[in-house]
Coordinates of C-alpha atoms in Angstrom, one line a residue:
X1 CA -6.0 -32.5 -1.2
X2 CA -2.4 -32.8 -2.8
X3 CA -4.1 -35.8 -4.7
X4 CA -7.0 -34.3 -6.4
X5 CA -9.6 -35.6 -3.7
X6 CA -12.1 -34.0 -2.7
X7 CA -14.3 -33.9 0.9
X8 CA -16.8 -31.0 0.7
X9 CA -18.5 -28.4 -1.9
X10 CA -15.6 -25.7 -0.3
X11 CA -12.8 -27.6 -1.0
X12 CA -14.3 -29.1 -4.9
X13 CA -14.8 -25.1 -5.7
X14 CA -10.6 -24.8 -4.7
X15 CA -10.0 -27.5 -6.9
X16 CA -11.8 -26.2 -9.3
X17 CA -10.3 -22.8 -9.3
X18 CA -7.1 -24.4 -9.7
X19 CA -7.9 -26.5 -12.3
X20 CA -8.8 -23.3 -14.3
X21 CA -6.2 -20.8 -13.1
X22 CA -9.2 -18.9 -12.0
X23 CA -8.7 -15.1 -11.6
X24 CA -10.7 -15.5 -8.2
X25 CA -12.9 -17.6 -6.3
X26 CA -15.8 -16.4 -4.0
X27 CA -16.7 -18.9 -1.3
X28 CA -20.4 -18.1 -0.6
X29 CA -21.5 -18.3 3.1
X30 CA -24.8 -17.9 5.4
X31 CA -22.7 -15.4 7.2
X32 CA -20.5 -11.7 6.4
X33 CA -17.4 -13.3 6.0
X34 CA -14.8 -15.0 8.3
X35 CA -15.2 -13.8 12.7
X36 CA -12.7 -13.8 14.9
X37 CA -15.2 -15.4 17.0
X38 CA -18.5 -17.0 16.6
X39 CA -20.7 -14.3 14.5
X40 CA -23.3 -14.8 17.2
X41 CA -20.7 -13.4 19.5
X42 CA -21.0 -9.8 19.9
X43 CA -17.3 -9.7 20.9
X44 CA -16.3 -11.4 17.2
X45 CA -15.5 -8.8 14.3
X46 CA -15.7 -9.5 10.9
X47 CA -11.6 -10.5 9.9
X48 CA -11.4 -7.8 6.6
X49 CA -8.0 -9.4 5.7
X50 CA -6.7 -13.2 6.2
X51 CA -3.0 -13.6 7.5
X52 CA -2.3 -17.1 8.3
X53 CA 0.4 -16.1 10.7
X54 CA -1.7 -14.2 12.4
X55 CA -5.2 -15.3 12.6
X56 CA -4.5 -18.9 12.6
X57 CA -4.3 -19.5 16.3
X58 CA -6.9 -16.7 17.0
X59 CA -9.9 -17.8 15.4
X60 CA -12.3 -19.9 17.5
X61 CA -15.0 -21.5 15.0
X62 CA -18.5 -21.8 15.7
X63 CA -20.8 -25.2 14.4
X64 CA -21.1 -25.9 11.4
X65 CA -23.3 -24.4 8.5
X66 CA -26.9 -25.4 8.5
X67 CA -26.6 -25.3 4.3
X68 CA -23.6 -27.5 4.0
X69 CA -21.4 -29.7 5.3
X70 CA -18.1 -28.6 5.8
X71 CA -19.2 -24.9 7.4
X72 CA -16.3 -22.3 8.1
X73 CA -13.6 -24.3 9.1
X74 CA -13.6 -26.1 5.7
X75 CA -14.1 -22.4 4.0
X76 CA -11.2 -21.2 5.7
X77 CA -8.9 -24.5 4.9
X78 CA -9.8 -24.2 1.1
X79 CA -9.7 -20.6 1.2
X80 CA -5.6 -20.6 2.7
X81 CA -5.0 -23.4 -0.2
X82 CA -5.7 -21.9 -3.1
X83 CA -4.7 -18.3 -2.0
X84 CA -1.2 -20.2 -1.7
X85 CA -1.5 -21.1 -4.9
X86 CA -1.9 -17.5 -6.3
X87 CA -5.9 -17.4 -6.5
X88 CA -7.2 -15.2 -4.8
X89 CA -10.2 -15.7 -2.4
X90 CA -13.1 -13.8 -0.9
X91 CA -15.6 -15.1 1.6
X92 CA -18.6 -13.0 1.9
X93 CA -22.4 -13.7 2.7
X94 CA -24.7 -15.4 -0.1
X95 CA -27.4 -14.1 1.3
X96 CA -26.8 -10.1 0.5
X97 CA -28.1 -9.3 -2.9
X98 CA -25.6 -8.4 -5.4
X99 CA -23.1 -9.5 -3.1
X100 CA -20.4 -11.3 -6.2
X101 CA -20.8 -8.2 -8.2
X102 CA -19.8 -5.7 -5.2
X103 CA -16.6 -8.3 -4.6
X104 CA -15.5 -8.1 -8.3
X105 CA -15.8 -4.3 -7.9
X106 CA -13.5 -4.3 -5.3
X107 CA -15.8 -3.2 -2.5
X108 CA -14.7 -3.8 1.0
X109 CA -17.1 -7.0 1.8
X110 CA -16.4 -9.9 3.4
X111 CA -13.0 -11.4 4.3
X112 CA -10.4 -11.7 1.6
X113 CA -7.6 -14.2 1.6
X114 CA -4.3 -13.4 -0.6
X115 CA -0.3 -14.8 -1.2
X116 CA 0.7 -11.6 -0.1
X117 CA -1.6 -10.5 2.5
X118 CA 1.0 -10.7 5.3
X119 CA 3.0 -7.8 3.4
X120 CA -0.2 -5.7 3.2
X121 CA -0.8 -5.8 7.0
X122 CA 2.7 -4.0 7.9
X123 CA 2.3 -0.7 9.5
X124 CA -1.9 -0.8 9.0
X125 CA -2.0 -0.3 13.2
X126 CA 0.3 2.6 12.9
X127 CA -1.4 5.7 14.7
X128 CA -1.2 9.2 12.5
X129 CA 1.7 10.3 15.0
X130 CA 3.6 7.2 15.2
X131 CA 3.5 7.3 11.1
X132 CA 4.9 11.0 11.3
X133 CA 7.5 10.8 14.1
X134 CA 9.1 7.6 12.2
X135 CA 9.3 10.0 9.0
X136 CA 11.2 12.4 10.8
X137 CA 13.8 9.9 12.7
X138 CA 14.4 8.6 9.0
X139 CA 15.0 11.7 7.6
X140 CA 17.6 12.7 10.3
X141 CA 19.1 9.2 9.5
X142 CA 18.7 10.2 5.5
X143 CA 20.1 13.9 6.5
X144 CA 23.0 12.5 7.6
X145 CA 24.5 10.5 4.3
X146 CA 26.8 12.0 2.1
X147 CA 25.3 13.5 -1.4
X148 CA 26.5 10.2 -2.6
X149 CA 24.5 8.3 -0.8
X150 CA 21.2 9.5 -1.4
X151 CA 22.1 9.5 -5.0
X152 CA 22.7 5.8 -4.8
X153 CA 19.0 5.4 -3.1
X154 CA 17.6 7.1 -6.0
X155 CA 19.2 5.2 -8.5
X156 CA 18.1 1.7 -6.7
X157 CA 14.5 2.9 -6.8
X158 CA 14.9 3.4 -10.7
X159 CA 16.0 0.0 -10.9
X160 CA 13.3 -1.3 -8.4
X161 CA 10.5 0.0 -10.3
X162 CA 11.8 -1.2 -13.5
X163 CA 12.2 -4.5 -11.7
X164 CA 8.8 -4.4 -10.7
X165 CA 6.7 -2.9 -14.1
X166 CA 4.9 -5.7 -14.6
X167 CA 3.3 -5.8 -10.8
X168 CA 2.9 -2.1 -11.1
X169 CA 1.3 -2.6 -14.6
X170 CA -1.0 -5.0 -13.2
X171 CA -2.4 -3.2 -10.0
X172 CA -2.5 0.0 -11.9
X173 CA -5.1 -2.1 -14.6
X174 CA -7.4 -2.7 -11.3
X175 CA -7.1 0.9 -10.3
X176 CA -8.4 1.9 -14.1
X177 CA -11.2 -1.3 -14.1
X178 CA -12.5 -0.5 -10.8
X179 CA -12.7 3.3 -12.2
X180 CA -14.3 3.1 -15.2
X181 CA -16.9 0.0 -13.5
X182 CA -17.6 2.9 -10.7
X183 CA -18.1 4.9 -14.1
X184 CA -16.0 8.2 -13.4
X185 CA -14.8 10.8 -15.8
X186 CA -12.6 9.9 -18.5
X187 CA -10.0 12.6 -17.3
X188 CA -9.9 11.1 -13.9
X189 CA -9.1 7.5 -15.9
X190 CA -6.2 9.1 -18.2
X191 CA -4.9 10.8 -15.5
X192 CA -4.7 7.3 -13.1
X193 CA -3.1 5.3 -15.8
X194 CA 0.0 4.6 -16.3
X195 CA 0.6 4.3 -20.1
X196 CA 3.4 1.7 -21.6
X197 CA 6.4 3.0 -21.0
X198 CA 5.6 5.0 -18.4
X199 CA 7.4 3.3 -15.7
X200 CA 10.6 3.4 -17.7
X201 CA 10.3 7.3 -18.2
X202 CA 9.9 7.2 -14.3
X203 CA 13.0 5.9 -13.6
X204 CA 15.0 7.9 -16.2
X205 CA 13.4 10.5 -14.5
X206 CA 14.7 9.7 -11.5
X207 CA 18.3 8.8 -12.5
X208 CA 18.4 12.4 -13.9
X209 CA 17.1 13.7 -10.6
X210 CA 19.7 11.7 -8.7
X211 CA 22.8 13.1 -11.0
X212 CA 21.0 17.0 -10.4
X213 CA 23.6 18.8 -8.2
X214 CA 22.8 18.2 -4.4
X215 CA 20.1 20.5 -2.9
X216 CA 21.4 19.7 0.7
X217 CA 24.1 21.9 2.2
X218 CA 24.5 24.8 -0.8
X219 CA 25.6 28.2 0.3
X220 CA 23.4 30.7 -1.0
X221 CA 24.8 33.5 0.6
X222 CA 27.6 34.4 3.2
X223 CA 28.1 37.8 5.1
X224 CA 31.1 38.8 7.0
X225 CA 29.6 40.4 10.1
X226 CA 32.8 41.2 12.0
X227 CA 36.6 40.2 11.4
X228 CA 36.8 36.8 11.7
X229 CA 32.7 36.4 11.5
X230 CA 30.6 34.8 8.7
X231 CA 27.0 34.5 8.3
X232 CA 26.3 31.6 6.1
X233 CA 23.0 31.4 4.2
X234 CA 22.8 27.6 3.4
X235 CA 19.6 25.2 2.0
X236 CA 18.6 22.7 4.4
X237 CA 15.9 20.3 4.3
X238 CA 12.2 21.6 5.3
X239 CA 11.8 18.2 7.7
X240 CA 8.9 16.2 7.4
X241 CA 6.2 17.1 4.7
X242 CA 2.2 16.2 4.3
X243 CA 1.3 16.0 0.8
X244 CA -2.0 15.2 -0.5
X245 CA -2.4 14.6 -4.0
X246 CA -5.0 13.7 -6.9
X247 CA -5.2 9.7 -8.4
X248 CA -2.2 10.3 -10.8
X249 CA 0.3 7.4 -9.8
X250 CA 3.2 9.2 -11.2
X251 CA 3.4 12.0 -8.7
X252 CA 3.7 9.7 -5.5
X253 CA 7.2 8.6 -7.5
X254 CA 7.8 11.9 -8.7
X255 CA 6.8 13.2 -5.2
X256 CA 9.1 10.1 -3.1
X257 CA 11.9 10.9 -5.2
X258 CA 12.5 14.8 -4.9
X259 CA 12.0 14.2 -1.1
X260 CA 14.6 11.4 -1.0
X261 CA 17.1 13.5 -2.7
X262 CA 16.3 17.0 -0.9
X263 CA 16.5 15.0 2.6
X264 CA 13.4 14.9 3.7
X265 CA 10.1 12.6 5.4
X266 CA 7.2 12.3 4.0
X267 CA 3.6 11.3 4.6
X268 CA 1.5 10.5 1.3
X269 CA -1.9 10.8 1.1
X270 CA -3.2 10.0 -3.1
X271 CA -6.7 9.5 -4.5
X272 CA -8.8 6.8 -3.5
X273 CA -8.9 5.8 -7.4
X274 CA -5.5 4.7 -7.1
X275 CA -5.6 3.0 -4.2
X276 CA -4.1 -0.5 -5.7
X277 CA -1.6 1.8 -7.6
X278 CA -0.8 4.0 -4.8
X279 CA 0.3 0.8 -2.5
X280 CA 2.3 -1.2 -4.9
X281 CA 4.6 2.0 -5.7
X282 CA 4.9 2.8 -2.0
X283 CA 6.7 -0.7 -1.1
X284 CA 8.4 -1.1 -4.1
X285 CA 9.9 2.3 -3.4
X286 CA 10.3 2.5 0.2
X287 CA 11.9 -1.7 0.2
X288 CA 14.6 0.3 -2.0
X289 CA 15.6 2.6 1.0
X290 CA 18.7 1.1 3.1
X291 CA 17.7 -0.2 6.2
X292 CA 20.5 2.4 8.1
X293 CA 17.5 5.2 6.8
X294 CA 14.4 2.9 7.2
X295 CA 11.5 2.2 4.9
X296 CA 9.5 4.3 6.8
X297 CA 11.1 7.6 6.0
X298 CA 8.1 7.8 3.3
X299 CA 4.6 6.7 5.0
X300 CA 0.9 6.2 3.3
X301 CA -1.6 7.9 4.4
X302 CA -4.8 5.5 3.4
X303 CA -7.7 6.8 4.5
X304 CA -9.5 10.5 4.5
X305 CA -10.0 10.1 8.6
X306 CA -6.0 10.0 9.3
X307 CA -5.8 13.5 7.7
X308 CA -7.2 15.5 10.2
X309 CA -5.3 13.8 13.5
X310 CA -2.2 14.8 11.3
X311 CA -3.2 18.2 10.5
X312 CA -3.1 18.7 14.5
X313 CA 1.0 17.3 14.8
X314 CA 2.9 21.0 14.2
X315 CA 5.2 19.7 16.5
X316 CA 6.3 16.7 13.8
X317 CA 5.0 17.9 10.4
X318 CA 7.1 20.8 9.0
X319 CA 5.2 21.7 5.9
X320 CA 1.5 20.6 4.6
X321 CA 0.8 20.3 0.5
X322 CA -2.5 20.1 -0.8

């Protein structure tokens, strides 16, 4: 506890992990990871993600282990402690073989507990059309700002992401380790990081996209059909757009920012390689949008399976990029 004491092996290994500013600790257990339920209850499922304000009145713990003393309940206590304490924690099954060397790999095993797992969980329930309809009430909202406006939402993204380099620095170096551990090409690796001083050539980017004359509204050509009766030709913005894209970081920025200042939604869909990457940019981007447009004028497509339930939503997706 607060005083150094100890009461099980669980708790000791938390200790420990503080102790030694540990990168992570793995709690190893006789079952997957952490149920929602007893895991000889075939209504339990395995909990992939720990929220304390979530899960805590949810969970109903089964007896205790037969290999130690405090079983899950004691896991789950030292687990919440040290995650608290910026370590983070995986629980996963001792049993499996290979089972630490999958977790430091970042495969999806077991039940991982995190400081900022309650930010991850926004918006994971969101259904493919729920994701795209939101996009396109935001961009109606973004629509209707003055030039001046949208410039200003650019040039607060510039400043989040510089705000924010070292976070993005440090996700994107999971991104590359997991890559080059999973043993891909070394294109695929140059392409997915994002070199020093990347992030500040990003938002200079950005500032000069912001002060680019507005692409909302132009006339591009006017005919006078009758006395008295014009036909305007203006640019407008397309609506909501799909784009799918390779694990290069820098074009979901590039990507966010052109559709912020051309006025429209977007849904992002990026390489699995940059997962980590991928997510970190998305909120630090989208928490820079006003709340009277909404952070979910740009959405995150995570997972190959959403794509085709959006491909089917003509109604609310204007334009689709591959």
């Amino acid at each position: 506890d607060s005083s150094g004491i100890f009461w099980d092996n669980d708790s000791l290994a938390a200790l420990l992990a503080l102790g030694l500013k540990a990168d992570l600790l793995i709690l190893l257990s006789d079952v997957e990871g952490l149920y929602s339920g007893p895991p000889s209850d075939p209504q339990s499922k395995l909990i992939h993600t720990y929220i304390n304000e979530v899960h805590q009145s949810e969970i109903t713990f089964g007896d205790k282990s037969r290999v130690g003393r405090g079983g899950m309940t004691a896991k789950v206590k030292a687990a919440v402690g040290a995650a608290n304490a910026g370590i983070p924690v995986v629980i996963t099954s001792g049993y499996a073989p290979e089972n630490i060397i999958k977790v430091l790999q970042g495969e999806h095993i077991g039940t991982l507990f995190h400081q900022d797992a309650h930010l991850w969980a926004l918006g994971k329930e969101v259904g493919a059309r729920d994701m795209a309809v939101a996009s396109r009430e935001a961009s109606r909202r973004l629509q209707a700002l003055s030039s001046q406006e949208r410039k200003q939402i650019l040039l607060d993204v510039a400043d989040a992401l510089e705000a924010n380099e070292k976070l993005i620095t440090f996700e994107n170096e999971a991104d590359v380790t997991s890559a080059q551990l999973a043993g891909l090409e070394k294109s695929l690796i140059s392409r997915l990081a994002l070199k020093p001083g990347k992030i500040q050539s990003l938002a200079n980017s950005i500032r000069v996209l912001a002060n680019m004359e507005d692409p909302i509204g132009l006339v591009l050509k006017k005919t006078e059909l009758a006395d008295g009766l014009l036909l305007e030709k203006t640019s407008s913005p397309l609506g909501v757009l799909l784009i799918v894209f390779e694990s290069r970081p820098d074009a979901l920025v590039q990507i966010a920012s052109l559709a912020i200042r051309s006025g429209n939604g977007l849904l992002l869909k990026g390489g699995k390689e940059a997962k980590r990457s991928n997510a970190v940019l998305h909120k630090v981007i989208t928490e820079a949008i006003p709340d009277s447009v909404g952070q979910r004028l740009i959405g995150l497509v995570t997972t190959r399976e959403e794509i085709p339930d959006l491909l089917k939503l003509d109604d609310v997706i204007d334009l689709v990029i591959p």
